[in-house]
C-alpha cells in the first residue's frame, strides 16, 4: 500500500461523520493497515462473490442446476447470517489492501495515488456490470465516479464529504473486463462546498466524465 492511500480507522455509532471514518484519524493509520477484519482469506471470499455475480448475470442453467444452486446458496446464506454484525464492524469497506476496499457493491478498483491534488485509480467493470452489447451499464459507471470523487473531495478538504449532486456525461462505450483509468480532482472549494471533476479513460479514449458537488460534513452529521 502507498503512503498516499487512506487508512483503516473505524467510526462507531457515536463518533462519525455520515457513517465514515473521521478524517482527522485516517492518515495516522496509513502505515498500519488492519487486515484482520474478515481474516487473511477475505479477499478470496470477495473474489468468489464477484465471480458468482458475473456468472449469474449471463448464465442460462437448466432447472436442475438452478434448484441445486439455490439450495447451496440458501444454506450458505443461513451460515453467513450467524455472523452478520453492525455496519461499523463490517470488513467490506475497510480492507484497504483489497480492490475497492473489499466492498462487493463497488466495481473493483485500485488506488494508485490520493492526495490534496486528486485521485488516480484503475477500475474494472466486470460482466456483472453489463448494460448491453458488451458495454458497462451507465449506473455502475456513475457509482465508480461517486465513490472515487468522494475520496478526492475528502482528500482535498481534509474532511469527510457526502455527495450533493453528480452529473455524468457518457462520451463513448465503456468496455467490460478491462482495466480503465479514473481520475478525480477538486476544482474549487467554497466553505463546505467542494466541486469535483473526474474522467474515465480506456487508454487515450475518453469513456465518460463527471462533475459533482460534495458537501463537507460536520462532526457527527448524518
Short mmCIF file of C-alpha atoms in Angstrom, two decimals:
data_model
loop_
_atom_site.label_atom_id
_atom_site.label_comp_id
_atom_site.label_asym_id
_atom_site.label_seq_id
_atom_site.Cartn_x
_atom_site.Cartn_y
_atom_site.Cartn_z
CA UNK A 1 0.00 0.00 0.00
CA UNK A 2 1.18 3.52 -0.82
CA UNK A 3 1.54 6.06 1.95
CA UNK A 4 -0.75 8.26 -0.16
CA UNK A 5 -3.64 5.85 0.39
CA UNK A 6 -6.15 6.18 3.21
CA UNK A 7 -6.05 4.08 6.34
CA UNK A 8 -8.39 1.91 8.31
CA UNK A 9 -9.60 3.82 11.37
CA UNK A 10 -13.20 2.88 12.04
CA UNK A 11 -16.04 5.05 13.33
CA UNK A 12 -18.60 3.95 15.85
CA UNK A 13 -22.24 4.87 16.27
CA UNK A 14 -21.34 7.97 18.30
CA UNK A 15 -18.15 9.10 16.59
CA UNK A 16 -18.59 9.50 12.88
CA UNK A 17 -19.45 11.86 10.07
CA UNK A 18 -22.14 10.38 7.89
CA UNK A 19 -21.04 6.87 8.75
CA UNK A 20 -17.49 7.42 7.50
CA UNK A 21 -14.14 7.25 9.26
CA UNK A 22 -13.11 10.54 10.91
CA UNK A 23 -10.69 12.26 8.55
CA UNK A 24 -8.62 13.58 11.44
CA UNK A 25 -7.63 9.99 12.20
CA UNK A 26 -7.46 8.49 8.71
CA UNK A 27 -3.93 9.32 7.71
CA UNK A 28 -2.50 8.25 11.09
CA UNK A 29 -3.36 4.68 10.13
CA UNK A 30 -1.79 4.64 6.66
CA UNK A 31 1.26 2.67 7.76
CA UNK A 32 -0.72 0.17 9.82
CA UNK A 33 -3.50 -1.20 7.63
CA UNK A 34 -5.54 -3.72 9.59
CA UNK A 35 -6.13 -6.86 7.52
CA UNK A 36 -7.53 -8.86 10.43
CA UNK A 37 -11.18 -7.94 9.79
CA UNK A 38 -12.50 -10.82 7.74
CA UNK A 39 -9.19 -12.66 8.08
CA UNK A 40 -6.37 -13.32 5.62
CA UNK A 41 -8.65 -15.08 3.13
CA UNK A 42 -11.37 -12.44 2.99
CA UNK A 43 -10.10 -11.30 -0.41
CA UNK A 44 -10.66 -14.82 -1.77
CA UNK A 45 -14.22 -14.72 -0.45
CA UNK A 46 -14.89 -11.36 -2.10
CA UNK A 47 -13.50 -12.58 -5.42
CA UNK A 48 -15.72 -15.68 -5.33
CA UNK A 49 -18.76 -13.49 -4.62
CA UNK A 50 -17.84 -11.27 -7.57
CA UNK A 51 -17.40 -14.32 -9.79
CA UNK A 52 -20.82 -15.63 -8.74
CA UNK A 53 -22.32 -12.25 -9.66
CA UNK A 54 -20.60 -12.44 -13.07
CA UNK A 55 -21.85 -15.97 -13.70
CA UNK A 56 -25.39 -15.18 -12.58
CA UNK A 57 -25.53 -12.20 -14.93
CA UNK A 58 -25.24 -14.29 -18.11
CA UNK A 59 -25.70 -17.96 -17.26
CA UNK A 60 -28.66 -19.92 -18.63
CA UNK A 61 -28.61 -23.05 -16.42
CA UNK A 62 -31.02 -25.96 -16.62
CA UNK A 63 -33.70 -26.07 -13.94
CA UNK A 64 -31.94 -28.92 -12.13
CA UNK A 65 -28.83 -26.79 -11.69
CA UNK A 66 -30.93 -23.75 -10.71
CA UNK A 67 -32.53 -25.74 -7.89
CA UNK A 68 -29.19 -27.16 -6.77
CA UNK A 69 -27.52 -23.74 -6.77
CA UNK A 70 -30.42 -22.14 -4.92
CA UNK A 71 -30.21 -24.83 -2.25
CA UNK A 72 -26.45 -24.36 -1.83
CA UNK A 73 -26.81 -20.59 -1.62
CA UNK A 74 -29.68 -20.87 0.87
CA UNK A 75 -27.53 -23.00 3.19
CA UNK A 76 -24.56 -20.66 2.79
CA UNK A 77 -26.72 -17.60 3.48
CA UNK A 78 -28.02 -19.28 6.65
CA UNK A 79 -24.44 -19.87 7.81
CA UNK A 80 -23.37 -16.33 6.99
CA UNK A 81 -26.40 -14.90 8.82
CA UNK A 82 -24.92 -16.04 12.11
CA UNK A 83 -22.00 -13.65 11.57
CA UNK A 84 -23.82 -10.54 10.35
CA UNK A 85 -22.77 -7.62 12.54
CA UNK A 86 -23.16 -3.88 12.66
CA UNK A 87 -22.16 -1.57 9.83
CA UNK A 88 -19.23 -0.34 11.94
CA UNK A 89 -17.77 -3.86 12.21
CA UNK A 90 -18.04 -5.00 8.58
CA UNK A 91 -14.73 -5.59 6.76
CA UNK A 92 -16.35 -4.96 3.36
CA UNK A 93 -15.44 -1.27 3.29
CA UNK A 94 -12.34 -1.12 5.48
CA UNK A 95 -9.93 -3.54 3.80
CA UNK A 96 -7.66 -1.09 2.02
CA UNK A 97 -5.44 -3.99 0.95
CA UNK A 98 -8.22 -5.24 -1.35
CA UNK A 99 -9.81 -3.82 -4.53
CA UNK A 100 -12.50 -1.22 -3.70
CA UNK A 101 -11.73 -1.70 -0.01
CA UNK A 102 -13.24 -5.18 -0.15
CA UNK A 103 -16.71 -3.78 -0.95
CA UNK A 104 -18.51 -6.14 -3.36
CA UNK A 105 -21.13 -3.49 -4.15
CA UNK A 106 -18.49 -1.35 -5.89
CA UNK A 107 -16.75 -2.01 -9.20
CA UNK A 108 -13.29 -3.23 -8.16
CA UNK A 109 -10.57 -0.58 -8.32
CA UNK A 110 -7.03 0.04 -7.16
CA UNK A 111 -6.00 3.49 -5.99
CA UNK A 112 -2.54 4.48 -7.23
CA UNK A 113 -2.49 7.97 -5.72
CA UNK A 114 -4.65 10.08 -3.44
CA UNK A 115 -3.66 13.46 -2.07
CA UNK A 116 -4.98 17.01 -1.98
CA UNK A 117 -4.39 17.30 -5.73
CA UNK A 118 -6.68 14.41 -6.57
CA UNK A 119 -7.13 10.67 -7.02
CA UNK A 120 -5.69 8.37 -9.68
CA UNK A 121 -7.15 4.88 -9.84
CA UNK A 122 -7.52 1.81 -12.05
CA UNK A 123 -11.07 0.48 -12.24
CA UNK A 124 -12.60 -2.57 -13.94
CA UNK A 125 -16.25 -3.06 -14.83
CA UNK A 126 -16.92 -6.78 -14.82
CA UNK A 127 -19.54 -8.94 -16.52
CA UNK A 128 -21.93 -8.24 -13.64
CA UNK A 129 -21.83 -4.54 -14.62
CA UNK A 130 -23.09 -5.25 -18.16
CA UNK A 131 -25.54 -2.72 -19.53
CA UNK A 132 -25.90 -4.12 -23.04
CA UNK A 133 -23.88 -5.01 -26.14
CA UNK A 134 -20.72 -5.68 -24.10
CA UNK A 135 -20.76 -2.18 -22.60
CA UNK A 136 -20.77 -1.20 -18.91
CA UNK A 137 -24.09 0.00 -17.51
CA UNK A 138 -24.19 3.76 -17.01
CA UNK A 139 -25.40 3.40 -13.44
CA UNK A 140 -22.32 1.40 -12.46
CA UNK A 141 -20.10 3.95 -14.20
CA UNK A 142 -21.63 6.68 -12.06
CA UNK A 143 -21.16 4.50 -8.97
CA UNK A 144 -17.43 4.30 -9.63
CA UNK A 145 -17.28 8.04 -10.15
CA UNK A 146 -19.26 8.74 -6.98
CA UNK A 147 -17.02 6.69 -4.72
CA UNK A 148 -13.70 7.98 -6.02
CA UNK A 149 -14.90 11.58 -6.38
CA UNK A 150 -15.95 11.44 -2.74
CA UNK A 151 -12.44 10.29 -1.88
CA UNK A 152 -11.00 13.19 -3.86
CA UNK A 153 -13.30 15.63 -2.07
CA UNK A 154 -12.26 14.31 1.31
CA UNK A 155 -8.57 14.38 0.45
CA UNK A 156 -8.81 17.96 -0.81
CA UNK A 157 -10.86 19.32 2.09
CA UNK A 158 -9.31 17.21 4.83
CA UNK A 159 -12.82 16.29 5.95
CA UNK A 160 -15.49 13.72 5.21
CA UNK A 161 -17.76 14.70 2.29
CA UNK A 162 -21.14 13.47 1.09
CA UNK A 163 -22.49 13.71 -2.46
CA UNK A 164 -24.91 16.60 -3.07
CA UNK A 165 -25.13 16.28 -6.86
CA UNK A 166 -23.46 14.23 -9.59
CA UNK A 167 -23.69 14.65 -13.36
CA UNK A 168 -22.16 12.10 -15.74
CA UNK A 169 -21.60 12.64 -19.47
CA UNK A 170 -21.07 9.41 -21.41
CA UNK A 171 -18.68 10.12 -24.27
CA UNK A 172 -18.05 6.63 -25.70
CA UNK A 173 -18.55 2.97 -24.90
CA UNK A 174 -17.06 1.82 -21.60
CA UNK A 175 -15.74 -1.74 -22.07
CA UNK A 176 -16.09 -4.61 -19.64
CA UNK A 177 -13.32 -6.68 -18.08
CA UNK A 178 -10.61 -4.21 -18.97
CA UNK A 179 -8.60 -2.01 -16.62
CA UNK A 180 -9.52 1.64 -17.12
CA UNK A 181 -8.05 4.83 -15.71
CA UNK A 182 -10.20 7.03 -13.49
CA UNK A 183 -9.02 10.43 -12.26
CA UNK A 184 -10.84 12.76 -9.90
CA UNK A 185 -9.82 16.16 -8.53
CA UNK A 186 -11.25 19.21 -6.81
CA UNK A 187 -11.76 22.25 -9.00
CA UNK A 188 -12.54 24.60 -6.12
CA UNK A 189 -13.89 24.80 -2.58
CA UNK A 190 -16.10 27.42 -1.03
CA UNK A 191 -16.79 26.85 2.63
CA UNK A 192 -18.26 23.37 2.98
CA UNK A 193 -18.91 23.03 -0.77
CA UNK A 194 -16.33 21.17 -2.88
CA UNK A 195 -16.70 20.94 -6.66
CA UNK A 196 -15.16 17.76 -8.10
CA UNK A 197 -14.41 16.75 -11.68
CA UNK A 198 -13.50 13.27 -12.92
CA UNK A 199 -12.67 11.41 -16.12
CA UNK A 200 -12.72 7.75 -17.17
CA UNK A 201 -10.36 6.64 -19.95
CA UNK A 202 -9.74 3.48 -21.93
CA UNK A 203 -6.19 4.25 -22.97
CA UNK A 204 -6.39 7.66 -24.67
CA UNK A 205 -10.12 7.36 -25.36
CA UNK A 206 -12.46 9.27 -23.06
CA UNK A 207 -15.31 6.98 -21.99
CA UNK A 208 -17.08 9.34 -19.58
CA UNK A 209 -16.60 12.42 -17.45
CA UNK A 210 -18.36 13.66 -14.37
CA UNK A 211 -18.96 16.82 -12.37
CA UNK A 212 -20.13 16.77 -8.78
CA UNK A 213 -20.81 18.88 -5.74
CA UNK A 214 -19.73 17.37 -2.43
CA UNK A 215 -20.51 18.79 1.00
CA UNK A 216 -18.11 18.68 3.94
CA UNK A 217 -19.92 17.08 6.86
CA UNK A 218 -19.86 18.48 10.36
CA UNK A 219 -18.66 16.12 13.12
CA UNK A 220 -21.42 13.63 13.85
CA UNK A 221 -23.58 14.84 10.95
CA UNK A 222 -25.58 12.05 9.21
#
